[in-house]
Amino acid sequence: MGEFKVHRVRFFDYMPSAIRAMAFNRQSERLAVARADGAVEIFNFSDNYFQEKVIPGQDSRAVEALCWVDQRLFSGGLNGEITEYDLENLKPRYTVAAYGGPIWTISSNNQGTMLALGCEDGTVKMFEVLAEKVQFQRNFDRQKGRIISLSWHPSGTLIAAGMMDMIRVFDAETGHATHRLLVERGVGASKSREVVVWSVAFLSDHTIISGDSAGKVQIWDGVTGTLLRTHLVTKWDVLALSVSQDQSSLVAGTSEGTVIQFQLISSTVGQQDKEWVRTRTFKNHSHDVRALAHTETAVVSGGMDTQLVVRPLLDKVEKNTQESSLRKIVFPHRSLVCCAKKAGLLLFQFPEHLELWRLGESEGHGKPGDSLTVKTKPEKLIQLKRKGEDHICCSALSPCGGWMAYSTVSSVRLYRLQYNNNNIGITKVSRLPKDLCSVHQLCFSSDSSKLFASSSHSSVIVVALNQQECTYLHTLKPKSSSRQPVHLLFASEDGKWLATANTDCEIHIYNLDKLKLHCTVPVYSSYPTAIAIHPLTSNLVVVHADQQIFEYSLEKKEYTEWSRKLQKLGLHSLWLERDTPVTHITFNSRNPAHIILHDMFMFCIIDQSLPLPEAKTLLYNQMTLRSVPEPERIRHSHAFKICKNFQVWSSH
Amino acid sequence: MAKAKRGNATSSSKMADNSDKQAEKFSLMLDSSDDEAPEEVTFEDSKTQALRSMKQALDTARREKELLKEKRRKRQELFQEQKKRKLLPADVLEEIDPTSSKKPRQSEDEAEEEQQKGDGEKELRKKKKKTRGKLAHSRILKGNYTVATLEERSMASFQQQAAEDFIQSRLYGPGSCRTTSNELLSLQNKKGWNKSAAVQFVKKDWACKEKAKAEKLKKRWIHKQHISSC
């Protein structure tokens, strides 16, 4: 076993953004999450809750509400615009101004034909959803206050709108307001402030449920316009409501961070009269819960503490299984740190700027587990602010440390870095090839002579880098007609191979000498989360979102012996139960049998020369091995050596 | 009106009145034996007199207003003339004109501002250079003038800001009963089993600039003392 020096980097102060809105698409089982900085993320719930796509944010786009119409995603924001997102090219497709002031809420009817917007000026605007765009149809009767929340009746004929101090029921055909339900203000000091109806839900039996800023969840009869029941759930605001598909369960999110479930059950067994009864309370957040989604088996909540929590409901799933465990998705499922091995530099990607740091140095040797003294402290060399309004989508640093690149949805920027003694100079490379416009992933070749950029239709653009400029070389296209974006790129160390993986689960290998497609790895149903090519054996190692590991030989174009052995034996159950995906794979130059990989919470070295762990053996056995005397260790050790001491963002 | 008239009459002709009174008294004293009946003034006469004085008052008010108006108009004209005199010559404006209709107005306004400040082209160039950083596109024409488009800071951003302020005030404003995480953690520290100090009891990064300056001054003072003692 080799010895490794670990640089503990504690200066990457990444701050995630608060979750502002979410929308669940039942057909494709995908959750769209909108964050406070305007970024939109798509999580695939059927594939281990993997964060499939990230559309970077924009300065002025303050998303307040998200809505799915079939497979199209729309958002309305405080800038008064409706945005449709292009999920294949990971950018906004177009924006339409609503001319009603800031948009507070957006909702589509069940048929998927109309979009209703609630605006600041008190109008409910109807937009028709057409094939290529949305078109304004009409306004409803203008009201005196702002429209904060909307809910369609499942039949599409009525809309309930939550405003200040009241709820209005509109007739969708005529646009006239039929009922006005007055919401009581809070007691005591809050009597003087208007109560805001933050969220409404309209059920098919004409029951309206509202959550307001006085902390009440109220049940109304939508036909007569009367209040049926009031539940005071909190002293603070009830910010979000979500109803399950079968309308028997409702969840309410509060400013306290609690999520309260109500269920439609009859108070005595056997009776027919059902009513909404408060059942469970979940306290999984430390700050306000601003967005909720009620899926068939779970409650998904997100809010100001930036974590996405999936809480399966125990009456819908089997207890004590992988399915029934609480999941907290905290960190992004992709790598935000790039390391230049030869130069000892780190590039940190933030949404609005990039930071380049030089690693510190230490001297001396020590036993495993010791901390060495730091001779030179790590220093920040460059902080580069992005130009324009768009946030940074991806970034890369060349292994020699001489080139730095980042891309946004609208442009790509390339910089040349020069080091003379203690100074560092940075010059922008102007006049990039025209094809480099909207790029999802960037990667430098290991000799820093080429830049690979993934573009639309899963193609990769190859650009050659000379002293001060770059020239377009070639576009690598896969044989399949996939339109999905490429989210992983890896250039082999000998400069011969380039591996790409896209969100259609396709992995393509290109031969860089001949600049054409070499082979396609057989498609596995789960998303690849990390890929790497071994420098000596030219084997491709892939880890998927469901934690499966494959090794594919590029020369022979088939799975390797070790990979087949692993698949036959199966991975250890504890390995498969890990809930964060592996984001990086690398290799040990001193021992070719090692594969080093990590996810957010653990760091693992797979030794291919050792036997694989059986299902019953202890997986995390590093601590026990240390306590066992030397000769015994060989007997007990297996291939997976896992260390959980550090939270790992990157490893090289 | 009648009262006022009477009042006016008394105030304006107090002296006359007094003299009148005195005269009257005198005449009374002289003609005390006359027992003249008071003069008969017909209703018509007094009515016409009242109307006349009213009209006079209205006339004076109108005249005053008109005078003020005239004065104001004259002043405005004078200012316009002064402005016109200080404007850029027409040919320069023509040059700037072909770019767009908005831009020359902007540059004109900026130019006017500059001129009014007193200095000439030099100030203009300086100001244009300063604002160039903020402006999106700029074109440099011959001479020392730059024309640039301003960013659209329209109603939308104002409304967006107002909406964001609304949310901020509802969730974090007064009456929201929130506390900081510092307070929460500090209370936990105080109430827990191992009571400890409040979180961030000593703010290490408080006034760091001042501390650095103080350090430097201290070093300098010590150095000075050292030199003076040697």
PDB file of N, CA and C in Angstrom, chain A residues 7 9 335-349 355-359 395-401 403 444-445 584 586 649-652:
ATOM      1  N   HIS A   7      -3.532  16.866   1.277  1.00  0.00           N
ATOM      2  CA  HIS A   7      -3.626  18.313   1.504  1.00  0.00           C
ATOM      3  C   HIS A   7      -5.026  18.596   1.985  1.00  0.00           C
ATOM      4  N   VAL A   9      -7.706  20.895   2.359  1.00  0.00           N
ATOM      5  CA  VAL A   9      -8.031  22.224   1.864  1.00  0.00           C
ATOM      6  C   VAL A   9      -9.294  22.687   2.562  1.00  0.00           C
ATOM      7  N   SER A 335     -18.475  17.937  -9.958  1.00  0.00           N
ATOM      8  CA  SER A 335     -17.236  18.435  -9.395  1.00  0.00           C
ATOM      9  C   SER A 335     -17.109  19.931  -9.631  1.00  0.00           C
ATOM     10  N   LEU A 336     -16.830  20.689  -8.577  1.00  0.00           N
ATOM     11  CA  LEU A 336     -16.658  22.125  -8.738  1.00  0.00           C
ATOM     12  C   LEU A 336     -15.211  22.538  -8.548  1.00  0.00           C
ATOM     13  N   VAL A 337     -14.362  21.565  -8.333  1.00  0.00           N
ATOM     14  CA  VAL A 337     -12.953  21.876  -8.082  1.00  0.00           C
ATOM     15  C   VAL A 337     -12.124  21.202  -9.162  1.00  0.00           C
ATOM     16  N   CYS A 338     -11.204  21.951  -9.739  1.00  0.00           N
ATOM     17  CA  CYS A 338     -10.336  21.400 -10.773  1.00  0.00           C
ATOM     18  C   CYS A 338      -8.906  21.506 -10.282  1.00  0.00           C
ATOM     19  N   CYS A 339      -8.123  20.472 -10.521  1.00  0.00           N
ATOM     20  CA  CYS A 339      -6.770  20.471  -9.968  1.00  0.00           C
ATOM     21  C   CYS A 339      -5.750  20.351 -11.082  1.00  0.00           C
ATOM     22  N   ALA A 340      -4.746  21.210 -11.069  1.00  0.00           N
ATOM     23  CA  ALA A 340      -3.650  21.101 -12.020  1.00  0.00           C
ATOM     24  C   ALA A 340      -2.551  20.331 -11.315  1.00  0.00           C
ATOM     25  N   LYS A 341      -2.403  19.058 -11.686  1.00  0.00           N
ATOM     26  CA  LYS A 341      -1.506  18.179 -10.935  1.00  0.00           C
ATOM     27  C   LYS A 341      -0.074  18.672 -10.919  1.00  0.00           C
ATOM     28  N   LYS A 342       0.426  18.988 -12.135  1.00  0.00           N
ATOM     29  CA  LYS A 342       1.847  19.291 -12.216  1.00  0.00           C
ATOM     30  C   LYS A 342       2.175  20.612 -11.539  1.00  0.00           C
ATOM     31  N   ALA A 343       1.214  21.551 -11.573  1.00  0.00           N
ATOM     32  CA  ALA A 343       1.540  22.872 -11.036  1.00  0.00           C
ATOM     33  C   ALA A 343       1.106  23.048  -9.583  1.00  0.00           C
ATOM     34  N   GLY A 344       0.357  22.098  -9.055  1.00  0.00           N
ATOM     35  CA  GLY A 344      -0.099  22.238  -7.673  1.00  0.00           C
ATOM     36  C   GLY A 344      -1.086  23.367  -7.479  1.00  0.00           C
ATOM     37  N   LEU A 345      -1.976  23.536  -8.454  1.00  0.00           N
ATOM     38  CA  LEU A 345      -2.939  24.629  -8.385  1.00  0.00           C
ATOM     39  C   LEU A 345      -4.344  24.057  -8.298  1.00  0.00           C
ATOM     40  N   LEU A 346      -5.235  24.828  -7.676  1.00  0.00           N
ATOM     41  CA  LEU A 346      -6.625  24.426  -7.587  1.00  0.00           C
ATOM     42  C   LEU A 346      -7.497  25.530  -8.153  1.00  0.00           C
ATOM     43  N   LEU A 347      -8.513  25.138  -8.896  1.00  0.00           N
ATOM     44  CA  LEU A 347      -9.457  26.122  -9.425  1.00  0.00           C
ATOM     45  C   LEU A 347     -10.811  25.838  -8.798  1.00  0.00           C
ATOM     46  N   PHE A 348     -11.359  26.817  -8.101  1.00  0.00           N
ATOM     47  CA  PHE A 348     -12.665  26.648  -7.479  1.00  0.00           C
ATOM     48  C   PHE A 348     -13.703  27.371  -8.315  1.00  0.00           C
ATOM     49  N   GLN A 349     -14.804  26.688  -8.562  1.00  0.00           N
ATOM     50  CA  GLN A 349     -15.848  27.304  -9.365  1.00  0.00           C
ATOM     51  C   GLN A 349     -16.996  27.744  -8.462  1.00  0.00           C
ATOM     52  N   GLU A 355     -11.857  31.084  -8.465  1.00  0.00           N
ATOM     53  CA  GLU A 355     -10.686  31.377  -7.630  1.00  0.00           C
ATOM     54  C   GLU A 355      -9.591  30.384  -7.948  1.00  0.00           C
ATOM     55  N   LEU A 356      -8.375  30.909  -8.106  1.00  0.00           N
ATOM     56  CA  LEU A 356      -7.232  30.045  -8.375  1.00  0.00           C
ATOM     57  C   LEU A 356      -6.316  30.101  -7.164  1.00  0.00           C
ATOM     58  N   TRP A 357      -6.022  28.945  -6.601  1.00  0.00           N
ATOM     59  CA  TRP A 357      -5.189  28.885  -5.391  1.00  0.00           C
ATOM     60  C   TRP A 357      -3.972  28.020  -5.657  1.00  0.00           C
ATOM     61  N   ARG A 358      -2.898  28.370  -4.975  1.00  0.00           N
ATOM     62  CA  ARG A 358      -1.719  27.494  -5.015  1.00  0.00           C
ATOM     63  C   ARG A 358      -1.694  26.723  -3.696  1.00  0.00           C
ATOM     64  N   LEU A 359      -1.446  25.428  -3.791  1.00  0.00           N
ATOM     65  CA  LEU A 359      -1.446  24.618  -2.579  1.00  0.00           C
ATOM     66  C   LEU A 359      -0.215  24.914  -1.746  1.00  0.00           C
ATOM     67  N   SER A 395     -16.083  25.048 -15.657  1.00  0.00           N
ATOM     68  CA  SER A 395     -14.760  25.660 -15.735  1.00  0.00           C
ATOM     69  C   SER A 395     -13.719  24.557 -15.792  1.00  0.00           C
ATOM     70  N   ALA A 396     -12.517  24.911 -16.249  1.00  0.00           N
ATOM     71  CA  ALA A 396     -11.446  23.914 -16.310  1.00  0.00           C
ATOM     72  C   ALA A 396     -10.103  24.604 -16.207  1.00  0.00           C
ATOM     73  N   LEU A 397      -9.139  23.849 -15.701  1.00  0.00           N
ATOM     74  CA  LEU A 397      -7.767  24.340 -15.556  1.00  0.00           C
ATOM     75  C   LEU A 397      -6.866  23.307 -16.204  1.00  0.00           C
ATOM     76  N   SER A 398      -5.910  23.757 -17.014  1.00  0.00           N
ATOM     77  CA  SER A 398      -5.046  22.784 -17.701  1.00  0.00           C
ATOM     78  C   SER A 398      -4.055  22.183 -16.701  1.00  0.00           C
ATOM     79  N   PRO A 399      -3.618  20.961 -16.924  1.00  0.00           N
ATOM     80  CA  PRO A 399      -2.733  20.298 -15.957  1.00  0.00           C
ATOM     81  C   PRO A 399      -1.426  21.049 -15.702  1.00  0.00           C
ATOM     82  N   CYS A 400      -0.950  21.787 -16.715  1.00  0.00           N
ATOM     83  CA  CYS A 400       0.295  22.526 -16.489  1.00  0.00           C
ATOM     84  C   CYS A 400       0.026  23.842 -15.783  1.00  0.00           C
ATOM     85  N   GLY A 401      -1.223  24.224 -15.655  1.00  0.00           N
ATOM     86  CA  GLY A 401      -1.559  25.471 -14.972  1.00  0.00           C
ATOM     87  C   GLY A 401      -1.458  26.700 -15.845  1.00  0.00           C
ATOM     88  N   TRP A 403      -3.413  27.428 -18.662  1.00  0.00           N
ATOM     89  CA  TRP A 403      -4.653  27.856 -19.304  1.00  0.00           C
ATOM     90  C   TRP A 403      -5.803  27.682 -18.337  1.00  0.00           C
ATOM     91  N   PHE A 444      -9.311  20.021 -20.528  1.00  0.00           N
ATOM     92  CA  PHE A 444      -8.050  20.210 -21.235  1.00  0.00           C
ATOM     93  C   PHE A 444      -7.399  18.851 -21.433  1.00  0.00           C
ATOM     94  N   SER A 445      -6.630  18.720 -22.510  1.00  0.00           N
ATOM     95  CA  SER A 445      -5.882  17.472 -22.693  1.00  0.00           C
ATOM     96  C   SER A 445      -4.711  17.473 -21.718  1.00  0.00           C
ATOM     97  N   HIS A 584     -15.635  11.520  -8.764  1.00  0.00           N
ATOM     98  CA  HIS A 584     -14.309  11.606  -9.359  1.00  0.00           C
ATOM     99  C   HIS A 584     -13.579  10.281  -9.237  1.00  0.00           C
ATOM    100  N   THR A 586      -9.680   8.593 -10.034  1.00  0.00           N
ATOM    101  CA  THR A 586      -8.316   8.837 -10.488  1.00  0.00           C
ATOM    102  C   THR A 586      -7.465   7.608 -10.184  1.00  0.00           C
ATOM    103  N   TRP A 649     -14.060  17.003  -1.938  1.00  0.00           N
ATOM    104  CA  TRP A 649     -14.573  17.696  -3.118  1.00  0.00           C
ATOM    105  C   TRP A 649     -13.829  17.274  -4.365  1.00  0.00           C
ATOM    106  N   SER A 650     -12.545  16.908  -4.199  1.00  0.00           N
ATOM    107  CA  SER A 650     -11.767  16.560  -5.378  1.00  0.00           C
ATOM    108  C   SER A 650     -10.560  15.772  -4.944  1.00  0.00           C
ATOM    109  N   SER A 651     -10.052  14.933  -5.833  1.00  0.00           N
ATOM    110  CA  SER A 651      -8.831  14.215  -5.476  1.00  0.00           C
ATOM    111  C   SER A 651      -8.020  14.004  -6.722  1.00  0.00           C
ATOM    112  N   HIS A 652      -6.724  14.143  -6.596  1.00  0.00           N
ATOM    113  CA  HIS A 652      -5.836  13.909  -7.741  1.00  0.00           C
ATOM    114  C   HIS A 652      -4.572  13.216  -7.270  1.00  0.00           C
TER     115      HIS A 652
END
